[in-house]
Short mmCIF file of C-alpha atoms in Angstrom, two decimals:
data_model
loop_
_atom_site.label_atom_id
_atom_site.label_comp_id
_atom_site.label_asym_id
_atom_site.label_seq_id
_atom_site.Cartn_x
_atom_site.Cartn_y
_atom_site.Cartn_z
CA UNK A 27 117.81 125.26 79.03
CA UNK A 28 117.64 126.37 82.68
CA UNK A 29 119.34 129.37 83.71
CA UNK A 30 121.78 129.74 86.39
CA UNK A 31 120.12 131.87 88.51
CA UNK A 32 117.26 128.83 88.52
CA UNK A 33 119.95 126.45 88.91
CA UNK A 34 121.42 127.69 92.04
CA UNK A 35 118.08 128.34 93.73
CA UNK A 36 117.09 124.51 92.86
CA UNK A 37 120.83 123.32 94.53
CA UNK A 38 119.73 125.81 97.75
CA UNK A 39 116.79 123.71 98.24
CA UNK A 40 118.71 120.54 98.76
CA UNK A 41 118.76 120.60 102.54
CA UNK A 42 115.47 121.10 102.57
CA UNK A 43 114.40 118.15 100.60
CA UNK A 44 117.35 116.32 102.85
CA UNK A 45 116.02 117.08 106.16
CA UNK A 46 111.92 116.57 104.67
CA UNK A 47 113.09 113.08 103.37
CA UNK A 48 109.92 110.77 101.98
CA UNK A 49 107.75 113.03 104.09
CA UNK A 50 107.63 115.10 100.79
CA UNK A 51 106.84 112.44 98.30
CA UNK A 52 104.17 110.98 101.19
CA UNK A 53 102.44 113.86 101.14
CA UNK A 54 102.28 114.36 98.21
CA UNK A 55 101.18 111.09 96.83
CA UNK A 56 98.27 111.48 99.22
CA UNK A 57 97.15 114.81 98.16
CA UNK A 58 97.54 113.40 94.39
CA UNK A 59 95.24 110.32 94.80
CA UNK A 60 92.86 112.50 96.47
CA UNK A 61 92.69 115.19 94.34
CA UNK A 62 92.97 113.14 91.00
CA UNK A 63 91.40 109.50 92.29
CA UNK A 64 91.73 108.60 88.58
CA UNK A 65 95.35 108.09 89.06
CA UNK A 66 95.27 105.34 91.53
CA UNK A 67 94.28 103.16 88.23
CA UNK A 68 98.02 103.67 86.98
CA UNK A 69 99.99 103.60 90.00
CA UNK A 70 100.67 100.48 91.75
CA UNK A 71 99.04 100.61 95.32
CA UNK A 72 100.73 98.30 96.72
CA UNK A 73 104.15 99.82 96.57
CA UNK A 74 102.55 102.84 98.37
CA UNK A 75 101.49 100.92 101.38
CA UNK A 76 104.83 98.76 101.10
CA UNK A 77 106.41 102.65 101.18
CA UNK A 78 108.68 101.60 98.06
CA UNK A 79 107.31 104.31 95.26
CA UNK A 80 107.48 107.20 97.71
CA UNK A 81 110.87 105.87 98.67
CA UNK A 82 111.76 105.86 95.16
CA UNK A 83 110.46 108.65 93.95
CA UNK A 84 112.24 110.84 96.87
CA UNK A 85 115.46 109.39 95.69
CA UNK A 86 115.27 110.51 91.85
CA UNK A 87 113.77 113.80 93.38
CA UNK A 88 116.51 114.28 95.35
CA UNK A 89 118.74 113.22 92.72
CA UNK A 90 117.47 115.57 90.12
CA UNK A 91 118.31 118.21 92.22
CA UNK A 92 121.36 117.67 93.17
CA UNK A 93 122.40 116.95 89.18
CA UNK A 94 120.34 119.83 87.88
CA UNK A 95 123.67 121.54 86.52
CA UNK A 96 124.54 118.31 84.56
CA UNK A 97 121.35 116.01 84.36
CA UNK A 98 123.52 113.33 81.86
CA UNK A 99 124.49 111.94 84.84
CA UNK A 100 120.80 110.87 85.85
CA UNK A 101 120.65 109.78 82.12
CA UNK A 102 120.50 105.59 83.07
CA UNK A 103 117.64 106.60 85.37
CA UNK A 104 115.97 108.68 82.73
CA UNK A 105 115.95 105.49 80.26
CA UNK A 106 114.53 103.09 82.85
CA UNK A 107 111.66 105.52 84.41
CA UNK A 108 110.77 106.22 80.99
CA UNK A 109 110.60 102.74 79.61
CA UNK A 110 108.35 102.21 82.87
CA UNK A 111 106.20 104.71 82.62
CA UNK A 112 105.49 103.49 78.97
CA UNK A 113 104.12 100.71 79.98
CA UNK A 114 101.86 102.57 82.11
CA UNK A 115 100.61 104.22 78.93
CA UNK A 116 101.80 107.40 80.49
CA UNK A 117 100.53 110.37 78.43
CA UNK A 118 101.97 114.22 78.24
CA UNK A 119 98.68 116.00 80.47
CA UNK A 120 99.55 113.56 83.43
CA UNK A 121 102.97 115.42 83.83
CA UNK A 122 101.14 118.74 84.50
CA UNK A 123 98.94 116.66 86.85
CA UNK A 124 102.33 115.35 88.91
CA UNK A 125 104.18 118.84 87.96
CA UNK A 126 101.05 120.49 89.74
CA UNK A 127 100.58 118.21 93.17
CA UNK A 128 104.77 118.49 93.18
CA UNK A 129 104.83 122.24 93.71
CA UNK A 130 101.97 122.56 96.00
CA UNK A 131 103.09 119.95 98.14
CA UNK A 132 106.15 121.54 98.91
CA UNK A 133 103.97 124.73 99.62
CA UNK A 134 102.47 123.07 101.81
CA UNK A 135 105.36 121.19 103.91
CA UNK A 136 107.88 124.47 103.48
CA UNK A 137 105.98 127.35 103.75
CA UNK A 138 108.33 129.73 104.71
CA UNK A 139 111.14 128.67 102.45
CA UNK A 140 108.42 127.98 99.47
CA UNK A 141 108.51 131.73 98.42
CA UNK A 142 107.60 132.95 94.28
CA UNK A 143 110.86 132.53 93.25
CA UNK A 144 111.78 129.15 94.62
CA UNK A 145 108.51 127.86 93.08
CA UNK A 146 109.16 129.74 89.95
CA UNK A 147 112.42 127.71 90.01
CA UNK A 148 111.09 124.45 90.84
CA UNK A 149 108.49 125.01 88.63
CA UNK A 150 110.69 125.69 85.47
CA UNK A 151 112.94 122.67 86.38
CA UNK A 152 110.14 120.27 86.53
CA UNK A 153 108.57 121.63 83.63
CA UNK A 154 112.61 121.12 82.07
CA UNK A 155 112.46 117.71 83.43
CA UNK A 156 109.12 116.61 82.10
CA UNK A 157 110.11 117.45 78.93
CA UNK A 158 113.01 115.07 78.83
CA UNK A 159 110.32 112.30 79.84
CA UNK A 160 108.01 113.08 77.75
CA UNK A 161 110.24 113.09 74.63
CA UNK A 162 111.66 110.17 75.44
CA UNK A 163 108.73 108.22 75.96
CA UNK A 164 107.31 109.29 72.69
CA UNK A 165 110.49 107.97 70.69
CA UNK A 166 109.81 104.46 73.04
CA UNK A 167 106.14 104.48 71.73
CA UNK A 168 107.04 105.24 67.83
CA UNK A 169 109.82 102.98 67.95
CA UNK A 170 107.37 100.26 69.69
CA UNK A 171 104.74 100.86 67.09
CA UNK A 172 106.72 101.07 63.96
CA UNK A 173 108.68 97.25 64.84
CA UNK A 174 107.48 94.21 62.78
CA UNK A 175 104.61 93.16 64.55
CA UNK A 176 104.67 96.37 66.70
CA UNK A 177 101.26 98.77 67.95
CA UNK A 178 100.72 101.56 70.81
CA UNK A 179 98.77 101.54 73.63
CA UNK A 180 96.97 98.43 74.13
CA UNK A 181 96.61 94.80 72.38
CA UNK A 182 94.49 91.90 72.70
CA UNK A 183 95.95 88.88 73.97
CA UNK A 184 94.35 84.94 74.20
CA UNK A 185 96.11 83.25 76.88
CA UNK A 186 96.91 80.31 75.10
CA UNK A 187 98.71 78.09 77.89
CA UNK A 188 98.56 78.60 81.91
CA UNK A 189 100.93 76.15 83.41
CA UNK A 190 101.64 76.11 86.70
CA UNK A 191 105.18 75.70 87.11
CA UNK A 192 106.01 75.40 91.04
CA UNK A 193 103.73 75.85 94.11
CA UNK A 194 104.03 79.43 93.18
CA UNK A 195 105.05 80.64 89.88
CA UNK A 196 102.19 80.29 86.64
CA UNK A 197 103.63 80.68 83.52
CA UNK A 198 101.02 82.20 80.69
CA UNK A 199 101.33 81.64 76.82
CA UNK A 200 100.21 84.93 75.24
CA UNK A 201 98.85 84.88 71.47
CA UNK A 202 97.35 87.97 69.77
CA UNK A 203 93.76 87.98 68.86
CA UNK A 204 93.90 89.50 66.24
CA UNK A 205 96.13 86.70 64.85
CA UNK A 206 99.02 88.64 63.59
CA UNK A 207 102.57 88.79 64.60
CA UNK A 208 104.19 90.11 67.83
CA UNK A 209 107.43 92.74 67.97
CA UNK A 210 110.82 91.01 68.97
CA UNK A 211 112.33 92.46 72.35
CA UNK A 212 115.60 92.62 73.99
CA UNK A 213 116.63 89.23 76.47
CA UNK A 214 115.77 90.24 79.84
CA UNK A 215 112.88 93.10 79.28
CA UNK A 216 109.06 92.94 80.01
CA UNK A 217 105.81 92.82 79.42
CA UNK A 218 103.43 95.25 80.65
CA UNK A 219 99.48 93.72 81.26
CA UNK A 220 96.45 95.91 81.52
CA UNK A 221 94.35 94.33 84.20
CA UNK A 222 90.35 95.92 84.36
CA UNK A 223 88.14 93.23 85.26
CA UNK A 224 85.01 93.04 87.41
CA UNK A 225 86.44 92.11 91.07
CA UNK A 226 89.30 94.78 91.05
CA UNK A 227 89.26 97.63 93.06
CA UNK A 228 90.70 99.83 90.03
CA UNK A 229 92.78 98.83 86.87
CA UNK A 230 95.95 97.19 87.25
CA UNK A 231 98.98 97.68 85.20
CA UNK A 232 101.98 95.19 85.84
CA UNK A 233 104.86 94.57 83.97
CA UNK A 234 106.48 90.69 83.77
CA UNK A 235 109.78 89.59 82.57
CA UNK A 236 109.28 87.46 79.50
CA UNK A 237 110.99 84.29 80.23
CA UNK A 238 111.78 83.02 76.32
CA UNK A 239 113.65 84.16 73.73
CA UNK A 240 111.45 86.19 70.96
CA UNK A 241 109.76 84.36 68.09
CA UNK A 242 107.63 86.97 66.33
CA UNK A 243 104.52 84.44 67.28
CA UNK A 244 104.04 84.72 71.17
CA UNK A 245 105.08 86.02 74.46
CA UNK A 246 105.54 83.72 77.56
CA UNK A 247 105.77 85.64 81.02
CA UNK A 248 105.77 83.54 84.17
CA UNK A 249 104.01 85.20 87.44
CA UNK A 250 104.54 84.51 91.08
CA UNK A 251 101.82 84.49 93.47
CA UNK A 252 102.26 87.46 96.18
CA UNK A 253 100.86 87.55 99.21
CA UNK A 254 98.22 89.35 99.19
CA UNK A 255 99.06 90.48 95.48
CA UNK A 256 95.59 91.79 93.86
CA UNK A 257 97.29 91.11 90.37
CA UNK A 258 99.37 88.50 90.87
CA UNK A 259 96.15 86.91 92.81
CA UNK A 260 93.94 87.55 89.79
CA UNK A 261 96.24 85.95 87.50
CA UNK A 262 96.52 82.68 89.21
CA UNK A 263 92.81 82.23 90.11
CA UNK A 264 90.82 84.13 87.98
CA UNK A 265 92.31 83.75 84.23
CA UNK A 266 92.17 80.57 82.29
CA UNK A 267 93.23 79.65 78.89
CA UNK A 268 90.71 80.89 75.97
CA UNK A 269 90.70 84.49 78.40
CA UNK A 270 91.90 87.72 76.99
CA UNK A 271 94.61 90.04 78.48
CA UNK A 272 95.42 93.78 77.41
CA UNK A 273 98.80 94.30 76.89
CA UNK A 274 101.18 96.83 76.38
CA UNK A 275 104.31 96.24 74.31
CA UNK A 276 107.45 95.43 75.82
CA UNK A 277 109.98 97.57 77.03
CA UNK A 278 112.52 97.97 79.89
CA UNK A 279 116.27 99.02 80.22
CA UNK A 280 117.49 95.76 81.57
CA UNK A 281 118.82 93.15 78.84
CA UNK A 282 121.59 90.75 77.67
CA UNK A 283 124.18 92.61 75.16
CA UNK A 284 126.81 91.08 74.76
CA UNK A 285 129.17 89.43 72.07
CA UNK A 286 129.39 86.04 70.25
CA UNK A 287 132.70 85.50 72.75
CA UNK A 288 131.93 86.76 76.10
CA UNK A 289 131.20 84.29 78.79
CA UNK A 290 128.33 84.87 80.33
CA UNK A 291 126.47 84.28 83.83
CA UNK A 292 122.98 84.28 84.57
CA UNK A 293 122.45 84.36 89.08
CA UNK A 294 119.08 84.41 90.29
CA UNK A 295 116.75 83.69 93.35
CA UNK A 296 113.42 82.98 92.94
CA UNK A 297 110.86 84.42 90.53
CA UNK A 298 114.06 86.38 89.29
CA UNK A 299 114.77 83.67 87.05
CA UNK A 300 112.45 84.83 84.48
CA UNK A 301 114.00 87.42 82.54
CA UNK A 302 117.40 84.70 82.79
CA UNK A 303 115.27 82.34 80.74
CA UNK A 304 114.72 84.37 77.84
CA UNK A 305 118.43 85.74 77.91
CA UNK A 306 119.55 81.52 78.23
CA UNK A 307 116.94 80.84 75.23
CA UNK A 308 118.43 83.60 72.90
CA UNK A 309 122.21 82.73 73.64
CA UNK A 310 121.14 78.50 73.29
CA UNK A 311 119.66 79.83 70.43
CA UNK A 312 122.34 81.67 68.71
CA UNK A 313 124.80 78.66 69.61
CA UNK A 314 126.72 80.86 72.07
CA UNK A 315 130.06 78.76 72.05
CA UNK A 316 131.14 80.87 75.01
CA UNK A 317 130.83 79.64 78.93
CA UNK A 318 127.12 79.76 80.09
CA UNK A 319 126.48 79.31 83.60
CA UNK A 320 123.01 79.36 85.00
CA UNK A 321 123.24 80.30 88.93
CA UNK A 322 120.02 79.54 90.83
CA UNK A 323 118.95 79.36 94.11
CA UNK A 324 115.15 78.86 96.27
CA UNK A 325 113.63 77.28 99.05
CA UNK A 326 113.32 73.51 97.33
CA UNK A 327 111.78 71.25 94.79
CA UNK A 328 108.27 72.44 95.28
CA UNK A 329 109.32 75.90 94.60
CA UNK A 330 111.95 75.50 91.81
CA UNK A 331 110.43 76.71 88.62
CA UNK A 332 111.38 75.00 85.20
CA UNK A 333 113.44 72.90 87.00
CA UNK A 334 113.44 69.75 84.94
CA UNK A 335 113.87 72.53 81.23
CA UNK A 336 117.10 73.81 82.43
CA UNK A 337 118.63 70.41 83.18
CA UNK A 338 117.40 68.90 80.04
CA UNK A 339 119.39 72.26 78.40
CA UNK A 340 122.22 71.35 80.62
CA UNK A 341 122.39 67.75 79.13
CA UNK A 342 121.67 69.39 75.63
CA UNK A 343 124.46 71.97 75.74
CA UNK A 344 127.73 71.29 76.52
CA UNK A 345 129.14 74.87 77.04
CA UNK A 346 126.08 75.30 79.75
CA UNK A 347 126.82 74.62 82.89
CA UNK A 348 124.61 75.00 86.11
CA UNK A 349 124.68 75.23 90.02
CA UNK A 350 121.25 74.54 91.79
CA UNK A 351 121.00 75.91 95.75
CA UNK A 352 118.60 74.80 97.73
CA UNK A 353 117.56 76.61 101.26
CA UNK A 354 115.98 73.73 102.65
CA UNK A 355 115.50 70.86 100.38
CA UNK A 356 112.63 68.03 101.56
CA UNK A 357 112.91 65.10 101.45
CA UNK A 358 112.05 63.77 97.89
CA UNK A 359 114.39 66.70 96.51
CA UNK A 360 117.40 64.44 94.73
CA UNK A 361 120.96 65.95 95.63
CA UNK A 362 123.09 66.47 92.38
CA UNK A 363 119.94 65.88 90.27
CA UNK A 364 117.27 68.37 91.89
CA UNK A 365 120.04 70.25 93.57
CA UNK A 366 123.50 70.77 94.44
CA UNK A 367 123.95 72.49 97.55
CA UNK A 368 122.39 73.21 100.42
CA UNK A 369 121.94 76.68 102.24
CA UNK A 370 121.95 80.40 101.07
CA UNK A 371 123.52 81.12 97.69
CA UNK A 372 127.24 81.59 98.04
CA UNK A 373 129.42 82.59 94.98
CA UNK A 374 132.92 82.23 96.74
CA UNK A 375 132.13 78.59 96.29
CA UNK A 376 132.04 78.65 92.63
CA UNK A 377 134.69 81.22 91.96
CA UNK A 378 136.99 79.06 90.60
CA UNK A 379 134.51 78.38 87.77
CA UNK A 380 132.65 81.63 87.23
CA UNK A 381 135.32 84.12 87.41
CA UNK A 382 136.24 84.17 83.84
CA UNK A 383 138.17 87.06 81.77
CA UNK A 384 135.80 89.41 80.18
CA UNK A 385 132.85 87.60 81.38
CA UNK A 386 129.20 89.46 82.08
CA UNK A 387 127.19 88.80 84.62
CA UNK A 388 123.66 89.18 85.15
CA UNK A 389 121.33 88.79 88.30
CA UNK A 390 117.67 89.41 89.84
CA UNK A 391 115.91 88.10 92.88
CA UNK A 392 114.98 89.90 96.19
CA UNK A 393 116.60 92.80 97.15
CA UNK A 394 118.88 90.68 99.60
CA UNK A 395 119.79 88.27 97.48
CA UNK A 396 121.04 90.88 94.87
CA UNK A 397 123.02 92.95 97.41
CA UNK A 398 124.73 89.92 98.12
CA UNK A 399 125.52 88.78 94.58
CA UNK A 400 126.71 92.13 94.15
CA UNK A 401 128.69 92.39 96.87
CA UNK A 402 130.66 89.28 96.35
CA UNK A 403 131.14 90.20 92.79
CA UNK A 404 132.60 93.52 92.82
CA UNK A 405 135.02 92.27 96.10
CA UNK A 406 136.54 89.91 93.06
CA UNK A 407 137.41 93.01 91.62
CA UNK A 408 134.27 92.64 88.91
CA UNK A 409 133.75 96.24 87.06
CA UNK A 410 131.14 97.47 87.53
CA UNK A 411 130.11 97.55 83.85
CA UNK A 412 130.34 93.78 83.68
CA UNK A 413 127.23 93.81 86.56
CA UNK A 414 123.65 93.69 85.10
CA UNK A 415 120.77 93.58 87.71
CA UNK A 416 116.59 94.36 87.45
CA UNK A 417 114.84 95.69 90.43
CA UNK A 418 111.22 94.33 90.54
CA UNK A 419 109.15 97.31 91.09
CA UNK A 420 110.49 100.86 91.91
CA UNK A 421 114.17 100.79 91.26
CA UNK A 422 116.31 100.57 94.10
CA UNK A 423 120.26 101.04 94.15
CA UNK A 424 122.12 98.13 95.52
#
C-alpha cells in the first residue's frame, strides 16, 4: 500500500511525463536493449520500429500515474498486459530489469526534477505495480497448468496441417508431440508460438487467435503474411507439416461470453476474422438458437479466407446469417455468392437487421476498420458493454 505522501509526488510528475510524451518510453527502450540485449528475444521488434510498443507503453505509464490513488480503474488493462506478458513467458527478475532501465531513464531525460525523493516515489510505485503483475501472472500460469490437458512454459507441437487459405492467410493444425491432450480456451483468445530457429535474428514470440472452437485434441491458428514480417515470413515459407513449434498455452482477455439467448454479431476485416471463427464454431456448436450474424469485409476473392466454410455454415444453420463486402471484387468474384456488396464496410446498411435488443457485438481488423465499426455502433446508441474488440499487437484505445 502506497502512502500518500508517495502518491502525491507520483500525481506531481504528471506534467512531466505529459510534456516528455514517448520520448520517455523511446529512450528508454533503447537504453534497455542495449544494456540487457537478451531482451530483444522477448519483445517484438517490429512494433519498436513501427513506434507502437513505445506508444503503448507511454499510455499505460501515463495512465498508471494518473490512477495511482485508485489503480481498479486500470484493472481491464492489468488483465490484458498480464495475459500478454504470459505468453511471453515473462518471469518475476525481468520486472527489476524494466523497474531498473524505468527509473534511470527518467534520470536521465529529467534531471533536475528527478531528485531522491521523486525516484524514491517512482521507485516504490513501480515496485507496487510490479507486484500486481507479477501476482497475476502467476495465478494465469497455475491456472494454465493445472487445466485438463494444461502445462507451463513451453510445449511441443507437430504441425499437422498447413493450408493455405487465401493469397495471404496459412492456417496451421497444431498436435502435441507428446500425444496427449490440449487445455480448452475461451472463443476469441490466442495462442502464443515460440519461434528459435536457425535464420532468425533472435527468438520470436507471437501470439495467434485460434480460429476453432476447442476440442481437447488440437489447436488451429491461421497467420497472415506481413510485409516484411520475420515471423509471419517464417511461418509461411519455412515450416511444413511433420515440423515442430514451441508453444505457450493460450491466454488473452478478449472472448465470447455470453448467454444461450443473446443475439450475437461477429464484424471483421481481414485476418481479424480469426478469433470470429472459433467464437462462430463454439456458438454452431452449442446450437445457439439466437441471431448469428457473421459481418466480413476484404479486398476480394483471392483474399477472402474460409470463404467457401462460412457459406456452407450459412446453408447449414438457419439462425446464421451473413453479409460479405468486398473492396474491389475481380472479375471471377460471384456477386451474392462470393460477395454481397461492394466498397468499404458500412453498418448503417444493415441496421435494420443487426440492431437487435440485448444483442453483443464483437469485432477485429485494422485499426481503421475498428474505429469505424465502433463508431457507427455506439452512434446507434450501443452500450458500451455490449462492444467487444482485440487489438493485434500493443493495445490501442479506439
Amino acid at each position: 500500500m502506497l502512502d500518500a505522501r508517495t502518491i502525491e509526488i507520483v500525481k506531481s510528475t504528471v506534467p512531466l511525463l505529459e510534456s516528455a510524451n514517448t520520448a520517455l518510453t523511446e529512450h528508454f527502450y533503447r537504453r534497455m536493449f542495449r544494456d540487457n540485449p537478451e531482451l530483444k528475444d522477448v519483445f517484438n521488434l517490429s512494433h519498436q520500429a513501427s513506434g507502437r510498443q513505445p506508444a503503448a507503453l507511454f499510455s499505460a505509464v501515463l495512465a498508471y500515474a494518473k490512477n495511482i490513488d485508485n489503480p481498479a480503474v486500470l484493472d481491464a488493462a492489468v488483465e490484458r498486459i498480464a495475459h500478454k506478458h504470459t505468453g511471453f513467458a515473462i518471469q518475476p527478475a525481468q520486472y527489476d530489469i524494466v523497474g531498473h532501465h524505468l527509473l534511470e531513464t527518467i534520470k536521465e531525460l529529467a534531471p533536475d526534477a528527478a531528485t531522491p525523493e521523486v525516484i524514491d516515489a517512482w521507485a516504490q510505485a513501480y515496485g507496487a505495480l510490479a507486484g500486481i503483475f507479477i501476482g497475476r501472472e502467476e495465478q494465469l500460469y497455475q491456472a494454465s497448468e493445472a487445466k485438463a490437458g494444461g502445462w507451463r512454459g513451453t510445449r511441443a507441437f507437430v504441425v499437422k496441417e498447413k493450408k493455405q487459405e487465401s493469397e495471404q492467410i496459412t492456417s496451421f493444425l497444431l498436435v502435441p508431440a507428446d500425444g496427449g491432450p490440449v487445455a480448452d480456451y475461451r472463443p476469441g483468445q490466442y495462442l502464443n508460438l515460440h519461434l528459435d530457429a536457425t535464420g532468425l535474428a533472435h527468438k520470436e514470440y507471437r501470439q495467434y487467435s485460434l480460429c476453432q472452437a476447442p476440442n481437447g485434441r488440437d489447436y488451429r491458428i491461421a497467420v497472415k503474411r506481413e510485409p516484411g514480417g520475420v515471423a509471419s515470413g517464417f511461418l509461411h515459407d519455412q515450416v511444413a507439416e511433420g515440423d515442430v513449434l514451441q508453444v505457450l498455452p493460450p491466454a488473452g482477455d478478449f472472448f465470447l461470453e455470453v448467454a444461450a439467448d443473446t443475439p450475437v454479431v461477429l464484424i471483421s476485416g481481414g485476418v481479424g476474422q480469426t478469433p470470429m471463427r472459433a467464437m462462430l464454431d463454439h456458438l454452431l456448436g452449442q446450437g445457439h438458437a439466437a441471431p448469428l450474424h457473421w459481418l466480413h469485409a476484404c479486398e476480394n476473392g483471392a483474399q477472402h479466407a474460409f470463404g467457401d466454410d462460412i457459406r456452407q455454415r450459412r446453408q447449414a444453420h438457419p439462425n446464421l446469417e451473413t453479409h460479405v463486402w468486398y473492396r474491389e471484387p475481380a472479375a471471377r468474384d460471384r456477386p451474392a455468392e462470393d460477395f454481397d456488396a461492394i466498397g468499404l464496410m458500412d453498418l448503417n446498411k444493415v441496421k435494420d437487421r443487426i440492431l437487435l435488443p440485448g444483442a453483443h457485438y464483437y469485432f477485429c481488423g485494422p485499426l481503421p476498420f475498428m474505429a469505424m465499426v465502433k463508431e457507427q455502433l455506439s452512434a446507434w446508441g450501443i452500450a458500451d458493454d455490449r462492444l467487444h474488440y482485440e487489438v493485434f499487437g500493443p493495445h490501442q484505445s479506439l
